[in-house]
């Protein structure tokens, strides 16, 4: 849970903070509509996924319903996920919602070959049991409780600016 939160929100390497200014857009009417997601898609080639707070997905669904549109869905590990223009919209409750009921929708291209967003792992750390994960024995207490220190090292990198885009200030509390 904490790792997911950091990958989205960390000031140094989080996705929301590493999006270039030119790749940040505002919704046309406050609520997230098809035109907004189309604009987000048009700013990058080969978008692989959207990340949106579940309430943003619901707001987008309401906008589609108002226009008589039905999003396609795909099966991901037995769960139906909505898509827009064939790009899956994954729910992510780590994207913050403000007191004014606004949030962001992230769109990204992934993978090193695609010059997208990639996950970074530190290797060669002491007591490493797999890349970026170390488990260090800390001792045994008087109550015979064994203690270990488990550490994980992770980060994300945006290889080229157009690999990541954000639709900001999306209104999710307004029903029209």
Short mmCIF file of C-alpha atoms in Angstrom, two decimals:
data_model
loop_
_atom_site.label_atom_id
_atom_site.label_comp_id
_atom_site.label_asym_id
_atom_site.label_seq_id
_atom_site.Cartn_x
_atom_site.Cartn_y
_atom_site.Cartn_z
CA UNK A 1 0.00 0.00 0.00
CA UNK A 2 2.72 2.46 0.95
CA UNK A 3 4.77 1.66 -2.14
CA UNK A 4 1.78 2.35 -4.41
CA UNK A 5 1.13 5.64 -2.62
CA UNK A 6 4.76 6.70 -3.04
CA UNK A 7 4.86 5.76 -6.74
CA UNK A 8 1.90 8.08 -7.33
CA UNK A 9 2.53 10.91 -4.84
CA UNK A 10 6.22 11.08 -3.86
CA UNK A 11 7.64 14.57 -4.43
CA UNK A 12 10.87 13.23 -5.94
CA UNK A 13 9.77 10.31 -8.11
CA UNK A 14 5.96 10.09 -7.93
CA UNK A 15 4.05 10.11 -11.20
CA UNK A 16 1.89 13.13 -10.32
CA UNK A 17 4.96 15.23 -9.55
CA UNK A 18 7.07 14.10 -12.52
CA UNK A 19 4.67 14.99 -15.30
CA UNK A 20 5.98 17.81 -17.51
CA UNK A 21 3.96 21.02 -17.46
CA UNK A 22 3.18 20.71 -21.20
CA UNK A 23 1.65 17.27 -20.55
CA UNK A 24 -0.78 18.56 -17.91
CA UNK A 25 -4.24 19.52 -19.11
CA UNK A 26 -7.44 20.82 -17.55
CA UNK A 27 -10.92 19.41 -18.21
CA UNK A 28 -13.13 21.38 -20.60
CA UNK A 29 -16.15 21.40 -18.29
CA UNK A 30 -14.77 20.41 -14.89
CA UNK A 31 -16.12 16.87 -14.96
CA UNK A 32 -14.09 14.27 -16.89
CA UNK A 33 -15.62 13.80 -20.32
CA UNK A 34 -14.74 11.85 -23.45
CA UNK A 35 -13.19 14.95 -25.04
CA UNK A 36 -10.82 15.31 -22.08
CA UNK A 37 -9.61 11.72 -22.27
CA UNK A 38 -9.28 12.05 -26.07
CA UNK A 39 -7.05 15.09 -25.57
CA UNK A 40 -4.99 13.22 -22.98
CA UNK A 41 -4.54 10.33 -25.43
CA UNK A 42 -3.69 12.62 -28.34
CA UNK A 43 -0.63 13.99 -26.53
CA UNK A 44 1.22 10.67 -26.48
CA UNK A 45 1.70 7.76 -28.82
CA UNK A 46 0.99 4.23 -27.69
CA UNK A 47 -0.74 4.97 -24.38
CA UNK A 48 -1.00 1.74 -22.40
CA UNK A 49 -3.22 2.70 -19.48
CA UNK A 50 -5.11 5.30 -17.50
CA UNK A 51 -4.98 5.45 -13.70
CA UNK A 52 -7.95 7.15 -12.05
CA UNK A 53 -9.50 7.33 -8.62
CA UNK A 54 -12.64 5.13 -8.50
CA UNK A 55 -14.76 8.26 -8.02
CA UNK A 56 -13.22 9.77 -11.18
CA UNK A 57 -14.09 6.60 -13.10
CA UNK A 58 -17.67 6.91 -11.83
CA UNK A 59 -17.80 10.60 -12.87
CA UNK A 60 -16.48 9.68 -16.33
CA UNK A 61 -19.12 6.95 -16.57
CA UNK A 62 -21.86 9.48 -15.74
CA UNK A 63 -20.60 11.75 -18.53
CA UNK A 64 -20.65 8.85 -20.97
CA UNK A 65 -24.20 7.96 -19.91
CA UNK A 66 -25.33 11.56 -20.45
CA UNK A 67 -24.07 11.31 -24.03
CA UNK A 68 -25.52 7.87 -24.61
CA UNK A 69 -22.08 6.24 -24.84
CA UNK A 70 -21.11 2.91 -23.34
CA UNK A 71 -17.41 2.21 -22.69
CA UNK A 72 -15.97 -1.09 -23.78
CA UNK A 73 -14.51 -3.31 -21.09
CA UNK A 74 -11.69 -5.82 -21.00
CA UNK A 75 -11.00 -8.73 -18.69
CA UNK A 76 -7.96 -8.29 -16.45
CA UNK A 77 -7.37 -11.21 -14.08
CA UNK A 78 -11.09 -11.99 -13.94
CA UNK A 79 -12.20 -8.39 -13.38
CA UNK A 80 -13.95 -6.26 -16.00
CA UNK A 81 -12.08 -2.97 -16.49
CA UNK A 82 -13.56 -0.06 -18.48
CA UNK A 83 -11.58 1.24 -21.44
CA UNK A 84 -11.57 4.40 -23.50
CA UNK A 85 -10.45 4.07 -27.12
CA UNK A 86 -9.09 0.64 -26.20
CA UNK A 87 -6.93 1.93 -23.33
CA UNK A 88 -7.85 0.40 -19.94
CA UNK A 89 -8.85 2.71 -17.07
CA UNK A 90 -7.46 1.13 -13.90
CA UNK A 91 -8.80 2.25 -10.51
CA UNK A 92 -6.20 3.71 -8.16
CA UNK A 93 -7.35 4.96 -4.77
CA UNK A 94 -3.86 6.38 -4.13
CA UNK A 95 -4.55 9.35 -6.41
CA UNK A 96 -5.57 12.09 -3.98
CA UNK A 97 -9.01 13.69 -3.85
CA UNK A 98 -9.04 17.30 -2.62
CA UNK A 99 -11.50 18.82 -0.15
CA UNK A 100 -13.12 20.46 -3.19
CA UNK A 101 -13.78 16.96 -4.65
CA UNK A 102 -11.25 17.23 -7.46
CA UNK A 103 -8.67 14.68 -8.49
CA UNK A 104 -6.41 13.76 -11.41
CA UNK A 105 -6.42 11.13 -14.14
CA UNK A 106 -3.04 9.78 -15.26
CA UNK A 107 -2.35 8.43 -18.75
CA UNK A 108 0.93 6.71 -19.56
CA UNK A 109 2.95 4.68 -21.96
CA UNK A 110 5.03 2.01 -20.23
CA UNK A 111 8.22 0.11 -20.91
CA UNK A 112 11.80 0.85 -21.81
CA UNK A 113 11.37 -0.28 -25.42
CA UNK A 114 8.48 2.17 -25.85
CA UNK A 115 10.37 5.01 -24.11
CA UNK A 116 7.68 5.08 -21.46
CA UNK A 117 7.42 4.99 -17.69
CA UNK A 118 9.59 2.32 -16.07
CA UNK A 119 10.01 0.97 -12.56
CA UNK A 120 13.48 1.16 -11.05
CA UNK A 121 14.96 -1.33 -8.61
CA UNK A 122 18.18 -1.18 -6.61
CA UNK A 123 20.23 -4.35 -6.85
CA UNK A 124 23.23 -5.50 -4.87
CA UNK A 125 21.95 -4.30 -1.49
CA UNK A 126 23.09 -6.06 1.70
CA UNK A 127 21.00 -9.11 2.70
CA UNK A 128 19.18 -9.02 -0.65
CA UNK A 129 16.78 -11.91 -1.25
CA UNK A 130 15.49 -10.58 -4.58
CA UNK A 131 16.10 -7.35 -6.51
CA UNK A 132 15.26 -4.33 -4.32
CA UNK A 133 14.23 -6.45 -1.32
CA UNK A 134 16.43 -7.16 1.68
CA UNK A 135 15.64 -9.07 4.85
CA UNK A 136 18.03 -8.62 7.76
CA UNK A 137 17.91 -10.70 10.94
CA UNK A 138 17.62 -8.34 13.92
CA UNK A 139 17.62 -10.78 16.82
CA UNK A 140 15.52 -12.88 19.17
CA UNK A 141 13.73 -11.29 22.12
CA UNK A 142 13.48 -12.68 25.65
CA UNK A 143 9.97 -13.86 24.68
CA UNK A 144 11.51 -15.91 21.81
CA UNK A 145 10.17 -13.55 19.13
CA UNK A 146 12.39 -13.36 16.07
CA UNK A 147 12.72 -9.91 14.50
CA UNK A 148 13.65 -9.07 10.92
CA UNK A 149 14.08 -5.75 9.18
CA UNK A 150 12.46 -5.91 5.75
CA UNK A 151 13.45 -3.10 3.36
CA UNK A 152 12.38 -2.46 -0.19
CA UNK A 153 13.88 0.02 -2.63
CA UNK A 154 11.88 1.30 -5.58
CA UNK A 155 11.36 4.28 -7.85
CA UNK A 156 9.86 5.18 -11.21
CA UNK A 157 11.30 7.09 -14.14
CA UNK A 158 9.64 8.83 -17.06
CA UNK A 159 12.02 8.18 -19.97
CA UNK A 160 10.64 10.88 -22.30
CA UNK A 161 8.25 13.74 -21.40
CA UNK A 162 5.32 12.57 -23.53
CA UNK A 163 5.24 9.15 -21.83
CA UNK A 164 3.15 10.58 -18.98
CA UNK A 165 0.18 12.94 -19.01
CA UNK A 166 -2.20 14.16 -16.32
CA UNK A 167 -5.72 15.51 -16.54
CA UNK A 168 -5.81 17.77 -13.47
CA UNK A 169 -8.60 19.31 -11.40
CA UNK A 170 -11.20 16.78 -12.46
CA UNK A 171 -14.48 17.43 -10.62
CA UNK A 172 -15.92 14.25 -9.17
CA UNK A 173 -18.49 15.59 -6.74
CA UNK A 174 -20.64 17.47 -9.23
CA UNK A 175 -23.69 15.81 -10.72
CA UNK A 176 -25.04 17.54 -13.79
#
